[in-house]
């Protein structure tokens, strides 16, 4: 009987480790593939000016083997006015499977909280210091008046659909 009680902590520890790995692995598997930005909103009442609304963003996640590798690859393609800029990041999903971190290999790191993840849809949120548009200006004025920007901590929520 004493030996049975000694085994309980080991069994519970093993169960928690396997459960955590399963949540992380499930999220990694669901993220794998290409996602198109459907909606982007900001908490700071940031205005979306006409020129900014023409952005098109695609994320492509490459899965990694949980336990063997610590990160996978994320390719982000942002198209503005037919000009595409591509960034490559490493990403890692946390053990609970409810968030991931992007890193460009230097000091730039983005933490995302997964609000919803299904095979066809992804909703995430992140808080960063960002330039917020507080006034769109008037590009038709003579001379044109550009947008007014301020640096603020902003929470962005984005919705994505699988390609």
PDB file of C-alpha atoms in Angstrom:
ATOM      1  CA  UNK A   1       0.000   0.000   0.000  1.00  0.00           C
ATOM      2  CA  UNK A   2       2.860   2.393   0.823  1.00  0.00           C
ATOM      3  CA  UNK A   3       4.386   1.829  -2.615  1.00  0.00           C
ATOM      4  CA  UNK A   4       1.077   2.719  -4.253  1.00  0.00           C
ATOM      5  CA  UNK A   5       1.035   6.109  -2.530  1.00  0.00           C
ATOM      6  CA  UNK A   6       4.614   6.770  -3.626  1.00  0.00           C
ATOM      7  CA  UNK A   7       3.634   6.192  -7.248  1.00  0.00           C
ATOM      8  CA  UNK A   8       0.746   8.668  -7.250  1.00  0.00           C
ATOM      9  CA  UNK A   9       2.944  11.806  -7.529  1.00  0.00           C
ATOM     10  CA  UNK A  10       4.912  10.215 -10.366  1.00  0.00           C
ATOM     11  CA  UNK A  11       1.736   9.246 -12.207  1.00  0.00           C
ATOM     12  CA  UNK A  12       0.234  12.728 -11.732  1.00  0.00           C
ATOM     13  CA  UNK A  13       3.438  14.405 -12.931  1.00  0.00           C
ATOM     14  CA  UNK A  14       3.517  12.168 -16.026  1.00  0.00           C
ATOM     15  CA  UNK A  15      -0.150  12.924 -16.727  1.00  0.00           C
ATOM     16  CA  UNK A  16       0.389  16.705 -16.524  1.00  0.00           C
ATOM     17  CA  UNK A  17       3.463  16.558 -18.784  1.00  0.00           C
ATOM     18  CA  UNK A  18       1.632  14.488 -21.408  1.00  0.00           C
ATOM     19  CA  UNK A  19      -1.422  16.759 -21.238  1.00  0.00           C
ATOM     20  CA  UNK A  20       0.703  19.899 -21.682  1.00  0.00           C
ATOM     21  CA  UNK A  21       2.560  18.405 -24.651  1.00  0.00           C
ATOM     22  CA  UNK A  22      -0.739  17.370 -26.221  1.00  0.00           C
ATOM     23  CA  UNK A  23      -2.170  20.915 -25.981  1.00  0.00           C
ATOM     24  CA  UNK A  24       0.978  22.424 -27.475  1.00  0.00           C
ATOM     25  CA  UNK A  25       1.124  19.781 -30.211  1.00  0.00           C
ATOM     26  CA  UNK A  26      -2.557  20.222 -31.061  1.00  0.00           C
ATOM     27  CA  UNK A  27      -2.079  23.988 -31.441  1.00  0.00           C
ATOM     28  CA  UNK A  28       1.070  23.543 -33.568  1.00  0.00           C
ATOM     29  CA  UNK A  29      -0.775  21.118 -35.853  1.00  0.00           C
ATOM     30  CA  UNK A  30      -3.787  23.440 -36.203  1.00  0.00           C
ATOM     31  CA  UNK A  31      -1.578  26.457 -36.952  1.00  0.00           C
ATOM     32  CA  UNK A  32       0.356  24.710 -39.725  1.00  0.00           C
ATOM     33  CA  UNK A  33      -0.491  26.165 -43.123  1.00  0.00           C
ATOM     34  CA  UNK A  34      -1.369  29.503 -44.665  1.00  0.00           C
ATOM     35  CA  UNK A  35      -3.688  32.048 -43.025  1.00  0.00           C
ATOM     36  CA  UNK A  36      -5.174  35.203 -44.579  1.00  0.00           C
ATOM     37  CA  UNK A  37      -5.956  38.245 -42.441  1.00  0.00           C
ATOM     38  CA  UNK A  38      -9.712  38.804 -42.343  1.00  0.00           C
ATOM     39  CA  UNK A  39     -10.083  41.496 -39.693  1.00  0.00           C
ATOM     40  CA  UNK A  40      -7.794  43.678 -37.586  1.00  0.00           C
ATOM     41  CA  UNK A  41      -8.948  45.902 -34.749  1.00  0.00           C
ATOM     42  CA  UNK A  42      -7.124  48.035 -32.194  1.00  0.00           C
ATOM     43  CA  UNK A  43      -8.077  48.891 -28.615  1.00  0.00           C
ATOM     44  CA  UNK A  44      -6.949  52.511 -28.811  1.00  0.00           C
ATOM     45  CA  UNK A  45      -9.702  53.659 -31.155  1.00  0.00           C
ATOM     46  CA  UNK A  46      -7.059  53.866 -33.858  1.00  0.00           C
ATOM     47  CA  UNK A  47      -8.483  55.214 -37.065  1.00  0.00           C
ATOM     48  CA  UNK A  48      -8.078  53.080 -40.170  1.00  0.00           C
ATOM     49  CA  UNK A  49      -7.385  55.547 -42.954  1.00  0.00           C
ATOM     50  CA  UNK A  50      -8.141  54.686 -46.572  1.00  0.00           C
ATOM     51  CA  UNK A  51      -4.497  54.136 -47.545  1.00  0.00           C
ATOM     52  CA  UNK A  52      -3.956  51.813 -44.587  1.00  0.00           C
ATOM     53  CA  UNK A  53      -6.980  49.650 -45.327  1.00  0.00           C
ATOM     54  CA  UNK A  54      -5.383  48.332 -48.542  1.00  0.00           C
ATOM     55  CA  UNK A  55      -2.939  46.158 -46.610  1.00  0.00           C
ATOM     56  CA  UNK A  56      -3.096  42.433 -47.166  1.00  0.00           C
ATOM     57  CA  UNK A  57      -1.320  40.116 -44.722  1.00  0.00           C
ATOM     58  CA  UNK A  58      -0.629  36.384 -45.026  1.00  0.00           C
ATOM     59  CA  UNK A  59       0.933  34.185 -42.330  1.00  0.00           C
ATOM     60  CA  UNK A  60       2.388  30.792 -43.258  1.00  0.00           C
ATOM     61  CA  UNK A  61       3.230  28.513 -40.324  1.00  0.00           C
ATOM     62  CA  UNK A  62       5.545  25.530 -40.698  1.00  0.00           C
ATOM     63  CA  UNK A  63       4.871  22.930 -38.022  1.00  0.00           C
ATOM     64  CA  UNK A  64       7.582  21.677 -35.703  1.00  0.00           C
ATOM     65  CA  UNK A  65       7.872  18.478 -33.709  1.00  0.00           C
ATOM     66  CA  UNK A  66       6.990  19.233 -30.107  1.00  0.00           C
ATOM     67  CA  UNK A  67       9.659  17.790 -27.844  1.00  0.00           C
ATOM     68  CA  UNK A  68      12.278  17.498 -30.606  1.00  0.00           C
ATOM     69  CA  UNK A  69      12.306  21.104 -31.807  1.00  0.00           C
ATOM     70  CA  UNK A  70      11.683  24.270 -29.858  1.00  0.00           C
ATOM     71  CA  UNK A  71      10.495  26.472 -32.731  1.00  0.00           C
ATOM     72  CA  UNK A  72       8.898  26.420 -36.149  1.00  0.00           C
ATOM     73  CA  UNK A  73       9.064  28.952 -38.964  1.00  0.00           C
ATOM     74  CA  UNK A  74       6.548  31.681 -39.725  1.00  0.00           C
ATOM     75  CA  UNK A  75       6.623  33.607 -42.987  1.00  0.00           C
ATOM     76  CA  UNK A  76       4.701  36.897 -42.920  1.00  0.00           C
ATOM     77  CA  UNK A  77       3.925  38.567 -46.246  1.00  0.00           C
ATOM     78  CA  UNK A  78       2.468  42.088 -46.110  1.00  0.00           C
ATOM     79  CA  UNK A  79       1.239  43.604 -49.357  1.00  0.00           C
ATOM     80  CA  UNK A  80       0.611  47.355 -49.527  1.00  0.00           C
ATOM     81  CA  UNK A  81      -0.272  48.946 -52.858  1.00  0.00           C
ATOM     82  CA  UNK A  82       0.967  45.867 -54.781  1.00  0.00           C
ATOM     83  CA  UNK A  83       4.365  45.973 -53.010  1.00  0.00           C
ATOM     84  CA  UNK A  84       5.017  42.848 -50.895  1.00  0.00           C
ATOM     85  CA  UNK A  85       7.394  42.784 -47.942  1.00  0.00           C
ATOM     86  CA  UNK A  86       8.261  39.387 -46.440  1.00  0.00           C
ATOM     87  CA  UNK A  87       9.528  38.788 -42.905  1.00  0.00           C
ATOM     88  CA  UNK A  88      10.691  35.469 -41.452  1.00  0.00           C
ATOM     89  CA  UNK A  89      10.169  34.635 -37.786  1.00  0.00           C
ATOM     90  CA  UNK A  90      10.686  31.705 -35.456  1.00  0.00           C
ATOM     91  CA  UNK A  91       7.569  30.841 -33.514  1.00  0.00           C
ATOM     92  CA  UNK A  92       6.895  28.660 -30.503  1.00  0.00           C
ATOM     93  CA  UNK A  93       3.585  27.691 -28.944  1.00  0.00           C
ATOM     94  CA  UNK A  94       3.368  27.683 -25.147  1.00  0.00           C
ATOM     95  CA  UNK A  95       2.692  24.466 -23.234  1.00  0.00           C
ATOM     96  CA  UNK A  96      -0.973  25.316 -22.683  1.00  0.00           C
ATOM     97  CA  UNK A  97      -1.506  25.799 -26.414  1.00  0.00           C
ATOM     98  CA  UNK A  98      -3.183  29.170 -25.805  1.00  0.00           C
ATOM     99  CA  UNK A  99      -0.451  31.464 -27.098  1.00  0.00           C
ATOM    100  CA  UNK A 100       2.646  31.736 -29.220  1.00  0.00           C
ATOM    101  CA  UNK A 101       5.738  33.899 -29.477  1.00  0.00           C
ATOM    102  CA  UNK A 102       7.288  35.271 -32.667  1.00  0.00           C
ATOM    103  CA  UNK A 103      10.968  36.212 -32.770  1.00  0.00           C
ATOM    104  CA  UNK A 104      13.059  37.589 -35.601  1.00  0.00           C
ATOM    105  CA  UNK A 105      16.268  36.257 -34.067  1.00  0.00           C
ATOM    106  CA  UNK A 106      17.218  39.607 -32.546  1.00  0.00           C
ATOM    107  CA  UNK A 107      15.540  41.553 -29.784  1.00  0.00           C
ATOM    108  CA  UNK A 108      12.151  41.842 -31.482  1.00  0.00           C
ATOM    109  CA  UNK A 109       9.645  39.469 -29.891  1.00  0.00           C
ATOM    110  CA  UNK A 110       5.861  39.459 -30.226  1.00  0.00           C
ATOM    111  CA  UNK A 111       3.646  37.535 -27.804  1.00  0.00           C
ATOM    112  CA  UNK A 112       0.234  36.484 -29.100  1.00  0.00           C
ATOM    113  CA  UNK A 113      -2.639  35.107 -27.053  1.00  0.00           C
ATOM    114  CA  UNK A 114      -4.814  32.656 -28.968  1.00  0.00           C
ATOM    115  CA  UNK A 115      -8.452  33.599 -28.426  1.00  0.00           C
ATOM    116  CA  UNK A 116      -9.845  30.968 -30.793  1.00  0.00           C
ATOM    117  CA  UNK A 117      -8.193  28.312 -32.968  1.00  0.00           C
ATOM    118  CA  UNK A 118      -9.996  25.853 -35.206  1.00  0.00           C
ATOM    119  CA  UNK A 119      -8.966  24.101 -38.406  1.00  0.00           C
ATOM    120  CA  UNK A 120     -10.420  26.998 -40.451  1.00  0.00           C
ATOM    121  CA  UNK A 121     -10.191  30.040 -38.188  1.00  0.00           C
ATOM    122  CA  UNK A 122      -7.719  31.790 -35.923  1.00  0.00           C
ATOM    123  CA  UNK A 123      -8.238  34.767 -33.646  1.00  0.00           C
ATOM    124  CA  UNK A 124      -5.287  36.237 -31.733  1.00  0.00           C
ATOM    125  CA  UNK A 125      -4.447  39.313 -29.716  1.00  0.00           C
ATOM    126  CA  UNK A 126      -1.189  41.070 -28.912  1.00  0.00           C
ATOM    127  CA  UNK A 127      -0.279  44.266 -27.048  1.00  0.00           C
ATOM    128  CA  UNK A 128       2.603  46.345 -28.397  1.00  0.00           C
ATOM    129  CA  UNK A 129       3.897  49.897 -28.430  1.00  0.00           C
ATOM    130  CA  UNK A 130       2.625  51.179 -31.737  1.00  0.00           C
ATOM    131  CA  UNK A 131       2.063  54.336 -33.689  1.00  0.00           C
ATOM    132  CA  UNK A 132      -1.655  55.011 -33.506  1.00  0.00           C
ATOM    133  CA  UNK A 133      -3.409  57.118 -36.116  1.00  0.00           C
ATOM    134  CA  UNK A 134      -5.286  59.809 -34.193  1.00  0.00           C
ATOM    135  CA  UNK A 135      -6.235  61.876 -37.267  1.00  0.00           C
ATOM    136  CA  UNK A 136      -6.288  60.716 -40.898  1.00  0.00           C
ATOM    137  CA  UNK A 137      -5.450  64.175 -42.168  1.00  0.00           C
ATOM    138  CA  UNK A 138      -6.674  65.373 -45.552  1.00  0.00           C
ATOM    139  CA  UNK A 139      -4.727  64.277 -48.627  1.00  0.00           C
ATOM    140  CA  UNK A 140      -7.036  66.386 -50.826  1.00  0.00           C
ATOM    141  CA  UNK A 141      -6.133  69.635 -49.034  1.00  0.00           C
ATOM    142  CA  UNK A 142      -3.736  72.109 -50.611  1.00  0.00           C
ATOM    143  CA  UNK A 143      -1.102  71.426 -49.346  1.00  0.00           C
ATOM    144  CA  UNK A 144      -1.999  67.833 -48.321  1.00  0.00           C
ATOM    145  CA  UNK A 145      -2.164  67.143 -44.592  1.00  0.00           C
ATOM    146  CA  UNK A 146      -0.808  63.736 -43.552  1.00  0.00           C
ATOM    147  CA  UNK A 147      -2.094  61.558 -40.730  1.00  0.00           C
ATOM    148  CA  UNK A 148      -1.312  62.357 -37.098  1.00  0.00           C
ATOM    149  CA  UNK A 149       0.442  59.548 -35.221  1.00  0.00           C
ATOM    150  CA  UNK A 150       1.079  58.990 -31.501  1.00  0.00           C
ATOM    151  CA  UNK A 151       2.982  56.194 -29.743  1.00  0.00           C
ATOM    152  CA  UNK A 152       0.734  54.224 -27.381  1.00  0.00           C
ATOM    153  CA  UNK A 153       0.411  50.725 -25.956  1.00  0.00           C
ATOM    154  CA  UNK A 154      -2.195  49.130 -28.173  1.00  0.00           C
ATOM    155  CA  UNK A 155      -3.919  45.755 -28.067  1.00  0.00           C
ATOM    156  CA  UNK A 156      -4.503  44.422 -31.566  1.00  0.00           C
ATOM    157  CA  UNK A 157      -7.007  41.650 -32.197  1.00  0.00           C
ATOM    158  CA  UNK A 158      -6.856  39.893 -35.544  1.00  0.00           C
ATOM    159  CA  UNK A 159      -8.976  37.238 -37.226  1.00  0.00           C
ATOM    160  CA  UNK A 160      -7.535  34.909 -39.831  1.00  0.00           C
ATOM    161  CA  UNK A 161      -9.019  32.373 -42.269  1.00  0.00           C
ATOM    162  CA  UNK A 162      -7.185  29.356 -43.606  1.00  0.00           C
ATOM    163  CA  UNK A 163      -6.161  29.692 -47.231  1.00  0.00           C
TER     164      UNK A 163
END
